[in-house]
mmCIF file of C-alpha atoms in Angstrom:
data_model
loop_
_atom_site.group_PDB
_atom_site.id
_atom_site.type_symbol
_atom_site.label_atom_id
_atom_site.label_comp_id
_atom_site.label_asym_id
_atom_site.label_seq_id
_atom_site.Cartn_x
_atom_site.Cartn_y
_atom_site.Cartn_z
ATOM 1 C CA UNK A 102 14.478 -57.486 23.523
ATOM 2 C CA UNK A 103 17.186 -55.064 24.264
ATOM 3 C CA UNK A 104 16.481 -51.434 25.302
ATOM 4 C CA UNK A 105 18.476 -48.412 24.981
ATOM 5 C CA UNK A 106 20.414 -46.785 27.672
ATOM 6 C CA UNK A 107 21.059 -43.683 26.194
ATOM 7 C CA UNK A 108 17.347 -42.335 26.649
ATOM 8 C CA UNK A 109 16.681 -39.193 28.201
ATOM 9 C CA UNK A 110 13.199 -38.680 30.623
ATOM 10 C CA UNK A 111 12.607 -34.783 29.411
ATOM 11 C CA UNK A 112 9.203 -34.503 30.936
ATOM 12 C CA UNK A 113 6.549 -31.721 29.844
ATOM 13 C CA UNK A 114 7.920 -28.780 31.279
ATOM 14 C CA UNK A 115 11.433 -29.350 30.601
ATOM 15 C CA UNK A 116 10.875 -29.706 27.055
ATOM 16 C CA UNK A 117 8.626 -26.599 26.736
ATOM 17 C CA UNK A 118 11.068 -25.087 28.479
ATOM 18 C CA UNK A 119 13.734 -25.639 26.382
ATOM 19 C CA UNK A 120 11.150 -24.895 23.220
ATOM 20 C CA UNK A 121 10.394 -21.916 24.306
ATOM 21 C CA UNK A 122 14.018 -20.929 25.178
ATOM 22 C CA UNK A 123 14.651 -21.875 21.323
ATOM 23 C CA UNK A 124 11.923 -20.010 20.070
ATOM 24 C CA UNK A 125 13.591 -16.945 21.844
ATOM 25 C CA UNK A 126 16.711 -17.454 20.096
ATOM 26 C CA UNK A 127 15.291 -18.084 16.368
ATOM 27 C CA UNK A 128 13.471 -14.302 17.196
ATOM 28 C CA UNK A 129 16.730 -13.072 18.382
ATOM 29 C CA UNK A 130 18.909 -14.374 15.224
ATOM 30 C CA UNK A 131 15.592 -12.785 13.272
ATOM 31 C CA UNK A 132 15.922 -9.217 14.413
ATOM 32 C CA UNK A 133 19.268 -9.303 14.094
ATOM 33 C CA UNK A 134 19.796 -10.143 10.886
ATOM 34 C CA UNK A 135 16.874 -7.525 9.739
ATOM 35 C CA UNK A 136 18.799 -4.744 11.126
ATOM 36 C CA UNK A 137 21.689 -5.675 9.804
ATOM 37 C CA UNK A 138 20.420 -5.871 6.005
ATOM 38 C CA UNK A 139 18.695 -2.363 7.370
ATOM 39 C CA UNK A 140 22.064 -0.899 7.227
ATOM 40 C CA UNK A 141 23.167 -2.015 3.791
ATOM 41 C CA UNK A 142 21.700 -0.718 0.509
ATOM 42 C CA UNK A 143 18.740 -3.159 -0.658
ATOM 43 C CA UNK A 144 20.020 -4.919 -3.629
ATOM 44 C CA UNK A 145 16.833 -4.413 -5.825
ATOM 45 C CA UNK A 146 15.572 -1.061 -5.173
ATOM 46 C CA UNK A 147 12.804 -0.074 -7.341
ATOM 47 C CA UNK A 148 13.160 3.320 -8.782
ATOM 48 C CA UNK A 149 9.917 5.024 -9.418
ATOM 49 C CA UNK A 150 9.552 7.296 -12.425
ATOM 50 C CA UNK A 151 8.937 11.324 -11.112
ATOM 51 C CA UNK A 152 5.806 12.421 -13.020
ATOM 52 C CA UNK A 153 4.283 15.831 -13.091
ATOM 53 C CA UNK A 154 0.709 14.792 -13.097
ATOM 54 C CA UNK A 155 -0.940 18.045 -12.615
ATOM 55 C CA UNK A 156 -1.059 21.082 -10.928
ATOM 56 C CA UNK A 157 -2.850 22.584 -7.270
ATOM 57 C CA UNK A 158 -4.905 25.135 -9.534
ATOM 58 C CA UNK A 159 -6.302 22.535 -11.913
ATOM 59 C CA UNK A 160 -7.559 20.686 -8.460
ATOM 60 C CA UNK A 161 -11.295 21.586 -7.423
ATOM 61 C CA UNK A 162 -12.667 20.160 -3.776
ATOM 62 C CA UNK A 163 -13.898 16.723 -3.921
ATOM 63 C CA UNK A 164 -13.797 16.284 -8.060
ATOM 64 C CA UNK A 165 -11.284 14.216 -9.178
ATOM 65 C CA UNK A 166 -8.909 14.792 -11.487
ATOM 66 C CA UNK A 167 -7.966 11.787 -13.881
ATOM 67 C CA UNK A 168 -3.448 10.541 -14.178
ATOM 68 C CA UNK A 169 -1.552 8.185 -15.183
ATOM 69 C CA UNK A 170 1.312 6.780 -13.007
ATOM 70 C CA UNK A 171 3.923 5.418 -13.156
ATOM 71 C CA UNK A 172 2.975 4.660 -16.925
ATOM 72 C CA UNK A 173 0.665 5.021 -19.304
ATOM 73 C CA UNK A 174 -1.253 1.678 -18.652
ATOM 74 C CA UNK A 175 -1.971 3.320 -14.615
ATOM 75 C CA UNK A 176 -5.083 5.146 -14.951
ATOM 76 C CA UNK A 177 -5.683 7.107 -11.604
ATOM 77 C CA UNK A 178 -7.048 10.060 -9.637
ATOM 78 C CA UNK A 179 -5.996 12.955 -7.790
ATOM 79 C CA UNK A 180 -8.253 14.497 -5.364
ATOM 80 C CA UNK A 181 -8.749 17.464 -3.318
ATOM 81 C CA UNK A 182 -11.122 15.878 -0.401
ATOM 82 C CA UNK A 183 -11.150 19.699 1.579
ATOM 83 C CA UNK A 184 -9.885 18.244 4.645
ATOM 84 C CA UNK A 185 -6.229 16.891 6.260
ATOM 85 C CA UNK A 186 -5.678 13.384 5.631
ATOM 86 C CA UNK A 187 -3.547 9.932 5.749
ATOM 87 C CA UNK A 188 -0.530 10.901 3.295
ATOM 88 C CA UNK A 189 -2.301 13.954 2.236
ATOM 89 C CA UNK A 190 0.222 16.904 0.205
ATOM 90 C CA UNK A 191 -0.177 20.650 0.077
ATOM 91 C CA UNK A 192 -0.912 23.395 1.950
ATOM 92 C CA UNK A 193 -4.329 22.076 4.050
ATOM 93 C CA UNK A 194 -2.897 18.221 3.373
ATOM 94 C CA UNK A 195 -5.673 17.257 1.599
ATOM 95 C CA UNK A 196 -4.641 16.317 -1.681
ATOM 96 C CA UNK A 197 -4.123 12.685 -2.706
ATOM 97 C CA UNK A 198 -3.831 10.506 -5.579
ATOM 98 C CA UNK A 199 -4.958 6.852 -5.801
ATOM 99 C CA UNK A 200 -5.124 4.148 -8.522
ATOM 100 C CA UNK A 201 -8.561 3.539 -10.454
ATOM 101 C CA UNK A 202 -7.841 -0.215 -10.985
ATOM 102 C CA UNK A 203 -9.438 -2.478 -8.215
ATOM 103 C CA UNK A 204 -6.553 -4.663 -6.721
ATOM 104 C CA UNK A 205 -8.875 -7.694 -6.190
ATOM 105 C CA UNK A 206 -10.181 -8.140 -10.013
ATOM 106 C CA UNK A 207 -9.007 -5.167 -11.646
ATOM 107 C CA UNK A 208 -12.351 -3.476 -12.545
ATOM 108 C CA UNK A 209 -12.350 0.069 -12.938
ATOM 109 C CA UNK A 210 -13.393 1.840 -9.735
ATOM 110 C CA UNK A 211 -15.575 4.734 -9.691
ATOM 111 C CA UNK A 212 -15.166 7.771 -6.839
ATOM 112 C CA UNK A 213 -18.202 8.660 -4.740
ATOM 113 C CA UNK A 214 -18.107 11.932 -3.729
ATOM 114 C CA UNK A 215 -20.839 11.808 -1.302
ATOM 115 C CA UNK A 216 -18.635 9.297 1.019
ATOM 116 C CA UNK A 217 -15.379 10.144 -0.733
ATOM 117 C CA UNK A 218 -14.620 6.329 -1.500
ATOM 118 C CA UNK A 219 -13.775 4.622 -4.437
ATOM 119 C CA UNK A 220 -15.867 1.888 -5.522
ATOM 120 C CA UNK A 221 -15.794 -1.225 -7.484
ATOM 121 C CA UNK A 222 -18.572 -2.042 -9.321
ATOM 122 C CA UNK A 223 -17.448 -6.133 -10.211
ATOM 123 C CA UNK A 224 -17.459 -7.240 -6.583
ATOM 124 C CA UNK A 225 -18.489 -4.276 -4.134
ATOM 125 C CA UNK A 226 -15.270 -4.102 -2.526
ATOM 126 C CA UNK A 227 -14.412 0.108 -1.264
ATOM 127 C CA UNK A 228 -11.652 2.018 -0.328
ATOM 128 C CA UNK A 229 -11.615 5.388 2.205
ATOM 129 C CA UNK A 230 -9.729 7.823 0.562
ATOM 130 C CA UNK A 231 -9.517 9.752 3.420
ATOM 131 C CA UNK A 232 -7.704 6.733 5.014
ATOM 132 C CA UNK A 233 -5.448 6.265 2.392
ATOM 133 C CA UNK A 234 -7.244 3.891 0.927
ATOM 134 C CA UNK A 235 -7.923 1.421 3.496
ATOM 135 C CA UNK A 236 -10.161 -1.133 1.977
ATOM 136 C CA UNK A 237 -14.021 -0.780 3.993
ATOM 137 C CA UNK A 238 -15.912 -3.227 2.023
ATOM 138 C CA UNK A 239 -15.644 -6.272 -0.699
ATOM 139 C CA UNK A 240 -13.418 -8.707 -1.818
ATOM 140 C CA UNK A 241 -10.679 -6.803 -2.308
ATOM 141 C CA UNK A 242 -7.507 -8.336 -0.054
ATOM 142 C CA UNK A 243 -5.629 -5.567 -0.072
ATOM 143 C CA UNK A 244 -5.832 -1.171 0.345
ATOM 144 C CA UNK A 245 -6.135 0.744 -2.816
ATOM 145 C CA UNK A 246 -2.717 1.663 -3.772
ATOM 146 C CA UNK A 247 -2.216 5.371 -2.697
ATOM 147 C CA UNK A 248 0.579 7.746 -4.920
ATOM 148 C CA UNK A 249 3.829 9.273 -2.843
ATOM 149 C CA UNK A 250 3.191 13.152 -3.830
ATOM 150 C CA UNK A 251 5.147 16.011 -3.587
ATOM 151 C CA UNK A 252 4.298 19.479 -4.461
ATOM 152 C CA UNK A 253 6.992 21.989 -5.482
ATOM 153 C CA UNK A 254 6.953 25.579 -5.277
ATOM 154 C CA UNK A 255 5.032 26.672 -8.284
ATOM 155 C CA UNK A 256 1.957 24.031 -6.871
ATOM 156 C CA UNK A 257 3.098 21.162 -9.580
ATOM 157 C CA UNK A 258 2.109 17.900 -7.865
ATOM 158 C CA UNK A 259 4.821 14.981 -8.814
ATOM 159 C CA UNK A 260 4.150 11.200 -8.044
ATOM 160 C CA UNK A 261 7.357 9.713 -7.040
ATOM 161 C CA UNK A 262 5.765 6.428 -5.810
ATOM 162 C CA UNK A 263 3.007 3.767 -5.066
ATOM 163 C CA UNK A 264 2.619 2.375 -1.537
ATOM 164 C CA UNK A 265 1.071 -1.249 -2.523
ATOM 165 C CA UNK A 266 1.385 -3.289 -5.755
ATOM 166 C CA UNK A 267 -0.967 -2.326 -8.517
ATOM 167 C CA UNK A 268 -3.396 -4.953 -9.786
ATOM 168 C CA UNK A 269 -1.736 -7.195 -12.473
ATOM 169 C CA UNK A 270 1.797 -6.371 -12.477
ATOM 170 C CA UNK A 271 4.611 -8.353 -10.962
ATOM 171 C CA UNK A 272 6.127 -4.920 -10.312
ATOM 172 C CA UNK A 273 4.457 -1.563 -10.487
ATOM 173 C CA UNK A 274 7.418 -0.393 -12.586
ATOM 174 C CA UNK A 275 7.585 -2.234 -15.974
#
């Protein structure tokens, strides 16, 4: 039987070696390319309807006040928790707006005011609202999405966005 010549004795740490060193360079071409698409316009920018959804008078501490965004088909909340929080608008930062859809099943939560979460009553899962919705409990695999707001000089509050996918859709815009 004949053998080959042309074999190569890498040994353990040479080839980790030269793994690793490859592994470095994959990363490299990685970051690169990300900032370079970082400088050009994204190519499928989703442009989020501006909605007036209420205003800072019709807001009362820790009662929320029932919206639709973007559509008609979103049913959510704004609420005044009384205190500064994670994406929090206004004058004490305190006012934020959330969906009422669970994203795990799609059951309609319900907000506790004692704990200021919102709650799903199909499978338990809750969401801090004074975390931005940060999921605390439940099945639930991802954070309530939480409204962009903006609040203009007369104390209108405007959604001009939604920070995760809401259950169901493929897109939150339709």
């Amino acid at each position: 039987m004949k053998s080959c010549d042309k074999l190569v004795d890498a040994g353990r740490r040479h080839f980790l070696s030269s793994a690793g060193a490859m592994t470095a360079a994959a990363a490299a071409v990685s970051v690169l390319s990300t900032e370079a698409k970082a400088d050009q316009a994204p190519s499928t920018l989703i442009r989020y309807p501006k909605s007036r959804l209420g205003n800072v008078a019709d807001l009362k501490v820790n009662e929320p006040l029932a919206v639709n965004y973007p559509d008609d088909d979103a049913p959510g909340v704004l609420i005044k928790l009384g205190q500064r929080v994670v994406g929090g608008v206004g004058a004490d930062g305190d006012i934020v707006g959330f969906t009422t859809v669970c994203p795990h099943k799609g059951f309609p939560l319900n907000y506790v005011a004692s704990d200021k979460t919102m709650n799903c009553p199909g499978h338990y899962s809750r969401f801090d609202c004074e975390k931005g919705g940060q999921q605390i409990w439940g099945q639930a695999t991802q954070n309530l999405p939480q409204y962009t707001l903006r609040i203009d000089e007369k104390g209108d509050i405007y959604a001009e966005g939604v920070d995760e996918l809401l259950y169901g859709r493929l897109s939150n815009v339709l």
